[in-house]
């Protein structure tokens, strides 16, 4: 990527931006423009976005043919839809208020405020009150009242006075239990009529808004067009411009902008600059520059892009592009977490079906369809390796599927009875390892071996990057710590007898002389020293050691983090185990019903819903666990922080 600065005459900057947009290769640095035009575009775009959101919520019963609109027509329609929606909202509020008023006077009968005003003109002032029925007869005789009606709870009555009672005024002697009922603004009959009119108007509005759904594609196109206008006007008003002064007339004032262009596209910019008489300069970005990232991968590696786009993860410009490793390990993790060959077959079939529409049109299928097919195939392979198909037990599976499995990792092996091996610890105690325990430990070892391979790749990339500097010894130290800690994890998590940290008759030996445990612990110690001395190397070993001393706590915790990072990969086995337990439970629930004709449909329903829900949970598990191992554990060993952002050229 090259950093580019372009200088044009201020009076030509609008045309220059149009030509630059037509060229479509320059990622312009973000600017904050201000202008009346920009504010107007933003206001219109906001209204259209809101209208699109409102219309998108409407489910049309029949397929509507899209109708094109100009940008101005789209804005007018959006304004209308928003206005109708606001009117509908106000009508609902009015209906609710009216119904509350009717409910409030439901026991009073017909109430007409004009009647009370007529009596007031004659010198008779009536006020409405309610009081608990048990208290009505105890009212002071001085208070002139007229009972309207009563029930078990309340008595409703008028207080008759010779003047109008103010809002906070109470007749003398009126019991405090009595509370005043405020008259409605209009009669109860009018309230009922208004409610009916408002409900009718809401029906009309809903019909009118529904008829506008056919304009939804046109509104979306207009929203995109206004987005381009905003981008252009923001850049135009935010460009650097020379200050006005008497010595330099407007015709020769300059304007400029800065951006980034891929090195291979620089010649296009140069040709355009010469053609339009721009001044420009191009150079390599500095470490302080906020450079966009443009990934370059072959079509197969690009299959991972739907995942990274969904996550919004982009490596920084100076960070590694791990798309190929991400795809490789994500595919493996996906297959292990789903863990069921039957589920994999469904995904594989879904991927094939997703490709068919494009193939019929003689177009290349999208990346997602290929990725789904690949992930489904990987899941089928792992299901075949472990003999896992729709949660069925090995006894329920044909021999051909059992023969496809790898005995050391197979459920068919776990189902065997008896003892696989006898182990002796350092104290001479005997441990019998059953087939089930042996397979379980082998699966855990497989997970930790994957951790070793993936994290070792991270440190090997670091060694390759810093090979011309003594700093590579720090990466080598981290690799040694990783290898040594791998054996410690096997001993502490898998089986301390099979993988002892001491010396036993069953200890693994190198060259029949050195116990592997000693080699592992030695690698951790040597790796720590190398990492401590060279990890912060920037031209001086002394300064590197000093930097390590300053962050000694983090350096020490780094050794523990290596252990926890390796152990973290056991989630691949644990999550798959949980998914397998769910699928087996679903089969146990539905199994007895399959033998009864009356319950057969219900059993199929249980199998469909149960396994479908399990697949959804597996997808969530992949997002949580499979992605994490790539974006956290693997990336942290690479020193990646995913702080990048995509290269998005200013284009039409």
XYZ file of C-alpha atoms in Angstrom:
652
model
C 0.000 0.000 0.000
C 1.248 3.498 -0.882
C 0.350 6.698 0.935
C -0.890 9.242 -1.563
C -1.344 13.021 -1.402
C -3.150 14.859 -4.209
C -3.221 18.651 -4.688
C -5.704 20.360 -7.033
C -6.966 23.887 -7.679
C -9.674 24.748 -5.167
C -12.093 25.743 -7.935
C -11.644 22.311 -9.572
C -11.946 20.136 -6.483
C -15.514 18.974 -7.154
C -14.612 17.778 -10.659
C -11.380 16.305 -9.298
C -13.346 14.266 -6.761
C -15.665 13.014 -9.505
C -12.686 11.872 -11.555
C -11.099 10.277 -8.498
C -14.336 8.433 -7.723
C -14.535 7.247 -11.312
C -10.978 5.911 -10.998
C -12.078 3.925 -7.915
C -8.743 2.834 -6.430
C -7.914 5.408 -3.707
C -8.927 4.799 -0.099
C -9.327 8.362 1.162
C -8.426 9.185 4.750
C -11.455 9.932 6.895
C -12.403 13.614 7.085
C -15.218 15.440 8.840
C -16.897 17.820 6.464
C -19.557 20.423 7.230
C -21.922 22.112 4.789
C -25.607 22.811 4.244
C -25.669 20.305 1.382
C -24.163 17.622 3.593
C -26.725 18.264 6.337
C -29.533 18.105 3.772
C -28.259 14.796 2.361
C -27.934 13.324 5.860
C -31.460 14.414 6.761
C -32.913 12.870 3.609
C -30.871 9.704 4.017
C -32.011 9.359 7.638
C -35.670 9.645 6.621
C -35.306 7.114 3.827
C -33.487 4.687 6.158
C -36.328 5.016 8.664
C -38.933 4.428 5.941
C -37.025 1.349 4.753
C -36.965 0.055 8.319
C -40.718 0.635 8.734
C -41.667 -1.000 5.424
C -39.311 -3.947 6.015
C -41.394 -4.931 9.048
C -44.504 -5.443 6.895
C -45.104 -8.978 5.658
C -46.839 -8.900 2.295
C -49.179 -11.829 1.608
C -48.627 -11.642 -2.131
C -45.527 -10.983 -4.152
C -45.375 -7.354 -5.237
C -43.643 -6.167 -8.368
C -41.040 -3.502 -7.474
C -41.727 0.004 -8.798
C -38.825 2.360 -9.641
C -38.636 5.846 -8.134
C -36.373 8.824 -8.583
C -34.406 10.035 -5.551
C -36.782 12.969 -5.015
C -39.825 10.708 -5.348
C -38.264 8.256 -2.904
C -37.719 11.033 -0.362
C -41.315 12.263 -0.788
C -42.600 8.715 -0.274
C -40.367 8.231 2.768
C -41.681 11.463 4.266
C -45.229 10.281 3.644
C -44.646 6.828 5.193
C -43.054 8.384 8.269
C -45.918 10.867 8.572
C -48.529 8.107 8.302
C -46.681 6.023 10.866
C -46.531 8.966 13.264
C -50.241 9.645 12.689
C -51.000 5.984 13.381
C -48.994 6.160 16.596
C -50.919 9.278 17.722
C -54.237 7.632 16.850
C -53.387 4.603 18.963
C -52.537 6.965 21.804
C -55.858 8.801 21.343
C -57.783 5.506 21.295
C -56.099 4.348 24.486
C -56.851 7.679 26.153
C -60.484 7.571 24.986
C -60.988 4.027 26.227
C -59.539 5.000 29.585
C -62.034 7.858 29.809
C -64.934 5.575 28.874
C -63.762 3.087 31.485
C -63.579 5.892 34.058
C -67.206 6.901 33.431
C -68.582 3.426 32.696
C -70.549 3.417 35.983
C -71.757 7.022 35.633
C -73.730 6.461 32.450
C -73.980 9.112 29.754
C -71.923 12.192 30.683
C -72.217 15.437 28.687
C -69.999 18.354 29.848
C -72.285 20.844 28.039
C -75.192 19.877 30.355
C -73.126 20.829 33.397
C -72.239 24.160 31.766
C -75.955 24.822 31.064
C -76.865 24.227 34.733
C -73.956 26.429 35.839
C -75.424 29.289 33.770
C -78.628 28.831 35.814
C -76.688 29.062 39.083
C -76.594 25.319 39.758
C -73.087 23.958 40.064
C -72.643 20.185 40.111
C -69.382 18.366 40.951
C -68.867 14.617 40.564
C -67.598 12.633 43.545
C -67.072 8.994 44.515
C -66.857 7.561 48.024
C -66.747 4.060 49.523
C -70.387 2.939 49.858
C -70.014 2.339 53.580
C -69.114 6.030 54.085
C -71.844 7.703 52.026
C -74.539 7.712 54.708
C -72.121 9.312 57.182
C -71.647 12.445 55.055
C -72.281 15.738 56.866
C -75.826 17.004 56.331
C -74.407 20.447 55.567
C -73.135 19.087 52.277
C -75.834 19.174 49.613
C -75.534 15.892 47.672
C -77.495 13.924 45.115
C -76.833 10.154 44.815
C -76.418 8.941 41.234
C -75.870 5.216 41.875
C -74.061 2.854 44.198
C -72.650 -0.646 44.268
C -70.867 -2.728 46.915
C -67.648 -0.761 46.529
C -68.455 2.847 45.593
C -71.240 5.367 45.721
C -71.360 8.042 43.025
C -72.961 11.367 43.789
C -73.199 15.055 42.876
C -72.213 17.834 45.221
C -74.530 20.814 44.621
C -73.074 24.242 45.300
C -73.890 27.871 44.623
C -70.541 28.605 42.989
C -68.006 26.818 40.830
C -65.618 24.729 42.886
C -61.979 25.194 41.915
C -59.751 22.169 41.252
C -58.320 22.053 44.797
C -61.429 23.374 46.559
C -63.547 21.012 48.718
C -66.987 21.774 50.165
C -66.916 22.368 53.906
C -67.765 19.215 55.854
C -67.131 16.800 52.942
C -65.581 13.556 54.193
C -61.888 13.119 53.243
C -62.715 9.660 51.827
C -64.649 11.311 48.985
C -62.607 12.116 45.912
C -63.572 14.298 42.990
C -64.086 12.938 39.474
C -62.932 15.363 36.780
C -65.325 15.799 33.875
C -64.225 14.529 30.435
C -63.349 17.107 27.784
C -66.126 15.801 25.514
C -69.185 13.668 26.104
C -68.885 9.912 26.484
C -70.885 9.503 23.259
C -68.369 11.636 21.377
C -65.542 9.620 22.906
C -67.041 6.399 21.544
C -67.534 7.986 18.105
C -63.951 9.304 18.058
C -62.590 5.876 18.971
C -64.520 4.298 16.112
C -63.304 6.996 13.659
C -59.702 6.595 14.811
C -59.821 2.810 14.446
C -61.189 3.208 10.927
C -58.444 5.699 10.091
C -55.784 3.303 11.411
C -57.102 0.625 9.044
C -56.833 3.092 6.145
C -53.285 4.060 7.146
C -52.174 0.437 7.421
C -53.602 -0.257 3.977
C -51.846 2.806 2.558
C -48.515 1.882 4.131
C -48.839 -1.743 2.973
C -49.365 -0.558 -0.590
C -46.014 1.241 -0.340
C -44.089 -2.004 0.211
C -43.702 -2.326 -3.555
C -41.445 0.746 -3.415
C -39.084 -0.852 -0.877
C -36.365 -1.814 -3.451
C -36.516 1.715 -4.894
C -36.149 3.198 -1.395
C -33.127 0.987 -0.715
C -31.548 2.120 -3.985
C -32.237 5.730 -3.042
C -30.698 5.163 0.406
C -27.561 3.804 -1.259
C -27.483 6.744 -3.664
C -27.839 9.258 -0.832
C -25.070 7.393 0.987
C -22.812 8.043 -1.994
C -23.871 11.701 -2.000
C -23.032 11.972 1.699
C -19.653 10.365 1.127
C -18.891 12.746 -1.732
C -20.129 15.904 -0.013
C -18.382 14.994 3.249
C -15.111 14.593 1.364
C -15.667 17.762 -0.676
C -16.401 19.938 2.353
C -13.725 18.259 4.472
C -10.806 18.624 2.050
C -7.911 20.784 3.091
C -8.178 24.220 1.458
C -5.877 27.219 1.552
C -7.127 30.146 3.595
C -8.533 33.139 1.731
C -6.236 36.118 1.476
C -5.784 39.157 -0.751
C -2.423 38.039 -2.132
C -3.780 34.757 -3.480
C -7.005 35.066 -5.520
C -9.626 32.328 -5.469
C -8.647 31.124 -8.943
C -5.242 29.866 -7.757
C -6.022 28.636 -4.235
C -5.192 24.983 -3.640
C -7.081 22.056 -2.104
C -5.710 18.662 -1.153
C -6.519 15.234 0.228
C -4.612 12.194 1.474
C -5.326 8.520 0.950
C -3.902 5.092 0.253
C -3.653 3.082 -2.938
C -2.390 -0.460 -3.603
C 1.104 -0.324 -5.087
C -0.021 -2.108 -8.270
C -2.744 0.540 -8.832
C -0.416 3.529 -8.423
C 0.195 3.806 -12.178
C -3.541 4.422 -12.733
C -3.450 7.321 -10.290
C -0.380 8.730 -12.018
C -2.052 8.583 -15.435
C -5.190 10.292 -14.090
C -3.118 12.952 -12.317
C -1.200 13.779 -15.514
C -4.409 13.850 -17.540
C -6.152 16.206 -15.085
C -3.050 18.254 -14.189
C -3.025 17.314 -10.503
C 0.035 17.452 -8.289
C 0.575 14.281 -6.315
C 3.168 12.431 -4.281
C 3.314 8.785 -3.197
C 5.448 7.154 -0.500
C 5.513 4.175 1.822
C 3.277 4.584 4.905
C 4.986 5.288 8.217
C 4.409 3.353 11.424
C 2.084 6.131 12.669
C -0.188 6.035 9.607
C -3.619 4.426 9.910
C -3.334 2.242 6.806
C -6.269 0.172 5.495
C -5.824 -3.548 4.933
C -6.382 -5.230 1.590
C -6.135 -9.013 1.792
C -4.882 -10.964 -1.217
C -5.658 -14.658 -1.282
C -6.581 -17.287 -3.821
C -10.189 -18.269 -4.287
C -9.961 -21.289 -1.979
C -8.514 -19.360 0.974
C -11.078 -16.608 0.343
C -13.771 -19.054 1.485
C -13.066 -17.888 5.035
C -14.119 -14.322 4.217
C -17.836 -14.854 5.055
C -16.743 -15.827 8.590
C -14.320 -12.937 9.073
C -16.821 -10.496 7.548
C -19.482 -11.737 9.964
C -17.081 -11.278 12.882
C -15.817 -7.942 11.587
C -12.211 -9.009 12.166
C -9.534 -7.445 9.979
C -5.788 -7.754 10.644
C -3.845 -4.531 10.976
C -1.772 -3.422 8.006
C 1.469 -4.513 9.705
C -0.012 -7.724 11.138
C -0.028 -11.212 9.627
C -2.674 -12.293 7.140
C -3.683 -15.642 8.640
C -6.608 -16.321 6.293
C -5.119 -19.638 5.124
C -4.415 -20.879 8.659
C -7.756 -19.527 9.861
C -9.569 -21.517 7.159
C -7.577 -24.715 7.843
C -8.043 -24.778 11.605
C -11.574 -23.364 11.545
C -12.568 -26.225 9.236
C -11.009 -28.762 11.621
C -12.578 -27.120 14.683
C -15.980 -26.957 12.990
C -15.894 -30.668 12.161
C -14.837 -31.608 15.708
C -17.419 -29.390 17.434
C -20.303 -30.592 15.261
C -18.718 -34.008 15.596
C -21.509 -35.924 13.866
C -21.142 -37.351 10.375
C -24.917 -37.305 9.888
C -25.089 -33.605 10.625
C -22.134 -33.105 8.298
C -23.989 -34.897 5.516
C -26.940 -32.528 5.913
C -24.635 -29.509 5.787
C -22.812 -30.918 2.761
C -26.134 -31.460 0.989
C -27.243 -27.948 1.957
C -24.068 -26.525 0.418
C -24.634 -28.444 -2.824
C -28.260 -27.251 -3.013
C -27.121 -23.652 -2.390
C -24.826 -23.926 -5.423
C -27.489 -25.173 -7.830
C -29.264 -21.839 -8.601
C -25.937 -20.228 -9.553
C -24.849 -23.254 -11.575
C -28.153 -23.219 -13.485
C -27.457 -19.600 -14.415
C -23.899 -20.613 -15.381
C -22.515 -18.350 -12.663
C -19.888 -19.077 -10.029
C -21.559 -20.018 -6.704
C -20.987 -17.709 -3.759
C -18.240 -18.275 -1.197
C -20.746 -19.198 1.513
C -22.099 -22.172 -0.456
C -18.567 -23.494 -1.022
C -17.686 -22.906 2.637
C -20.810 -24.742 3.816
C -19.937 -27.671 1.568
C -16.362 -27.753 2.884
C -17.466 -27.586 6.526
C -20.062 -30.292 5.947
C -17.414 -32.536 4.381
C -15.035 -31.924 7.308
C -17.800 -32.841 9.748
C -18.516 -36.039 7.803
C -14.825 -36.969 7.943
C -14.638 -36.439 11.715
C -17.920 -38.318 12.175
C -16.434 -41.219 10.203
C -13.200 -41.103 12.265
C -15.091 -41.208 15.582
C -17.969 -43.418 14.363
C -20.616 -40.817 15.229
C -23.734 -40.695 13.051
C -26.911 -38.926 14.250
C -26.106 -39.885 17.851
C -26.683 -43.597 17.196
C -24.830 -46.144 19.320
C -22.154 -48.312 17.627
C -24.471 -51.325 17.969
C -27.069 -49.526 15.827
C -24.610 -48.731 13.025
C -23.618 -51.025 10.115
C -20.175 -52.634 10.122
C -19.115 -50.608 7.082
C -19.319 -47.357 9.087
C -17.462 -48.899 12.015
C -14.655 -49.984 9.684
C -14.226 -46.371 8.501
C -13.427 -45.197 12.020
C -9.985 -44.855 13.604
C -9.888 -47.352 16.522
C -7.942 -45.043 18.852
C -10.641 -42.332 18.525
C -13.737 -44.400 17.745
C -16.949 -44.782 19.725
C -16.970 -48.354 18.478
C -13.783 -48.945 20.476
C -15.273 -47.184 23.536
C -18.183 -49.625 23.466
C -15.858 -52.593 23.928
C -15.620 -54.210 27.349
C -12.369 -55.098 29.044
C -8.994 -53.493 29.739
C -6.888 -51.867 27.044
C -3.629 -51.470 29.045
C -2.130 -51.775 32.520
C 0.058 -48.917 33.775
C 2.402 -48.629 36.781
C 3.154 -45.298 38.438
C 6.407 -44.327 40.191
C 5.177 -45.791 43.485
C 4.422 -49.132 41.878
C 0.625 -48.741 41.934
C -1.233 -50.447 39.103
C -3.790 -48.595 36.927
C -6.044 -50.407 34.478
C -7.114 -48.372 31.460
C -10.421 -49.467 29.912
C -11.190 -49.058 26.218
C -13.602 -46.207 27.011
C -11.021 -44.331 29.100
C -8.333 -44.994 26.503
C -10.396 -43.456 23.680
C -11.343 -40.494 25.889
C -7.683 -39.816 26.674
C -6.734 -40.188 23.013
C -9.331 -37.574 22.028
C -7.936 -35.204 24.636
C -4.403 -35.846 23.389
C -5.607 -35.093 19.852
C -7.033 -31.742 21.010
C -3.808 -30.792 22.788
C -1.759 -31.883 19.775
C -3.843 -29.573 17.609
C -3.032 -26.820 20.096
C 0.672 -27.597 19.830
C 0.575 -27.531 16.018
C -1.470 -24.339 15.672
C 0.406 -22.373 18.338
C 3.741 -23.647 16.999
C 2.768 -22.242 13.583
C 2.291 -18.855 15.273
C 5.788 -18.893 16.786
C 7.395 -20.228 13.605
C 5.898 -17.263 11.729
C 7.394 -14.998 14.387
C 10.811 -16.656 13.963
C 10.613 -16.214 10.184
C 9.629 -12.556 10.568
C 12.525 -11.725 12.927
C 15.133 -14.154 11.542
C 17.514 -11.300 10.648
C 17.482 -10.037 14.218
C 18.432 -11.650 17.550
C 14.775 -11.077 18.443
C 13.980 -14.387 16.707
C 15.574 -16.102 19.741
C 12.714 -14.732 21.842
C 10.229 -16.408 19.459
C 12.316 -19.578 19.629
C 12.121 -19.423 23.430
C 8.328 -19.147 23.265
C 8.264 -22.177 20.948
C 10.391 -24.194 23.390
C 8.096 -23.238 26.263
C 5.118 -24.330 24.181
C 6.639 -27.741 23.386
C 7.645 -28.360 26.985
C 4.299 -27.222 28.368
C 2.539 -29.570 25.948
C 3.994 -32.550 27.807
C 3.130 -30.979 31.178
C -0.494 -30.626 30.041
C -0.587 -34.275 28.968
C 0.699 -35.273 32.390
C -1.536 -33.022 34.491
C -4.742 -33.126 32.440
C -4.740 -36.395 30.509
C -2.960 -39.040 32.589
C -0.056 -38.647 34.986
C 0.713 -42.363 34.725
C 0.923 -42.509 30.924
C 2.834 -39.217 30.848
C 4.789 -39.026 34.116
C 6.764 -35.944 35.083
C 9.145 -38.169 37.041
C 11.027 -41.376 36.153
C 8.998 -44.609 36.038
C 9.348 -47.908 34.169
C 6.793 -46.586 31.644
C 8.502 -43.198 31.163
C 9.101 -42.042 27.616
C 12.868 -41.839 26.901
C 14.909 -40.090 24.249
C 17.755 -42.195 22.838
C 17.099 -44.627 25.754
C 19.009 -42.261 28.050
C 17.013 -39.079 28.808
C 13.414 -39.079 30.155
C 11.073 -37.010 27.984
C 9.777 -35.325 31.147
C 13.258 -33.912 31.829
C 13.521 -32.697 28.238
C 10.109 -30.994 28.525
C 10.972 -29.237 31.781
C 14.372 -28.253 30.367
C 12.704 -26.809 27.263
C 10.422 -24.694 29.458
C 13.399 -23.375 31.450
C 15.569 -22.659 28.408
C 12.635 -21.158 26.537
C 11.869 -18.843 29.459
C 15.456 -17.582 29.520
C 15.550 -16.949 25.768
C 12.181 -15.232 25.860
C 13.190 -13.126 28.882
C 16.406 -11.974 27.233
C 15.369 -11.461 23.599
C 11.577 -10.871 23.405
C 11.941 -7.098 23.728
C 15.154 -6.827 21.705
C 15.414 -3.549 19.783
C 19.167 -3.307 19.167
C 20.393 -3.821 22.747
C 20.289 -6.978 24.865
C 20.645 -4.922 28.041
C 17.606 -2.790 27.212
C 15.676 -5.940 26.293
C 16.416 -7.511 29.693
C 15.522 -4.252 31.423
C 12.149 -4.145 29.648
C 11.478 -7.741 30.740
C 12.382 -6.836 34.330
C 9.960 -3.911 34.238
C 7.124 -6.267 33.300
C 8.350 -9.267 35.321
C 4.841 -10.142 36.518
C 3.536 -10.344 32.942
C 6.595 -12.368 31.898
C 6.012 -14.913 34.682
C 2.306 -15.069 33.965
C 3.183 -15.700 30.312
C 4.408 -19.187 31.248
C 1.083 -19.912 32.950
C -0.758 -18.514 29.927
C 0.973 -21.027 27.671
C -0.398 -23.820 29.882
C -3.923 -22.359 29.894
C -3.867 -21.728 26.134
C -3.061 -25.376 25.431
C -5.663 -26.597 27.928
C -8.221 -24.286 26.277
C -8.301 -26.605 23.251
C -9.987 -29.313 25.304
C -13.200 -27.406 24.583
C -13.216 -29.112 21.162
C -13.728 -32.475 22.864
C -15.989 -31.215 25.660
C -18.429 -29.312 23.432
C -18.636 -32.231 20.984
C -19.306 -34.535 23.949
C -22.207 -32.324 25.038
C -23.650 -32.277 21.520
C -23.354 -36.053 21.286
C -25.175 -36.426 24.613
C -28.051 -34.259 23.364
C -28.426 -36.205 20.113
C -28.334 -39.517 22.022
C -31.018 -38.250 24.414
C -33.239 -37.220 21.500
C -32.874 -40.719 20.023
C -33.744 -42.323 23.377
C -36.880 -40.162 23.642
C -38.098 -40.958 20.142
C -36.866 -44.566 19.863
C -39.686 -46.334 21.756
C -42.330 -44.417 19.775
C -41.035 -45.526 16.371
C -42.395 -49.030 16.965
C -45.972 -47.769 17.345
C -47.837 -46.598 14.257
C -49.963 -44.129 16.225
C -46.898 -42.474 17.723
C -44.694 -42.627 14.612
C -45.428 -39.053 13.440
C -44.838 -37.717 16.950
C -41.504 -39.560 17.075
C -40.436 -38.063 13.739
C -41.368 -34.639 15.083
C -39.201 -35.179 18.182
C -36.265 -36.333 16.052
C -36.597 -33.380 13.657
C -36.966 -30.713 16.344
C -34.417 -32.286 18.708
C -31.646 -32.769 16.154
C -32.466 -29.409 14.512
C -32.097 -27.640 17.866
C -28.846 -29.506 18.505
C -27.474 -28.330 15.147
C -28.379 -24.732 16.007
C -26.592 -25.089 19.351
C -23.584 -26.503 17.507
C -23.502 -23.457 15.234
C -23.453 -21.218 18.304
C -20.704 -23.389 19.809
C -18.609 -22.973 16.667
C -19.012 -19.187 16.849
C -18.115 -19.114 20.537
C -15.416 -21.787 20.707
C -14.143 -22.554 17.204
C -13.705 -18.894 16.316
C -12.186 -18.049 19.707
C -9.266 -20.450 19.268
C -8.300 -18.643 16.055
C -8.967 -15.055 17.099
C -7.702 -15.286 20.685
C -5.314 -18.138 21.507
C -3.687 -18.421 18.063
C -3.709 -14.658 17.456
C -2.272 -13.800 20.867
C 0.726 -16.064 20.171
C 1.129 -14.259 16.856
C 0.962 -10.901 18.593
C -2.136 -9.891 16.597
C -4.757 -7.496 17.936
C -7.127 -7.362 14.904
C -7.069 -3.572 14.892
C -7.219 -3.246 11.110
C -9.985 -1.977 8.849
C -10.833 -2.869 5.269
C -9.531 -1.098 2.217
C -12.603 0.646 0.765
C -11.727 2.780 -2.242
C -13.644 5.947 -3.040
C -15.579 4.666 -6.034
C -18.830 4.764 -7.933
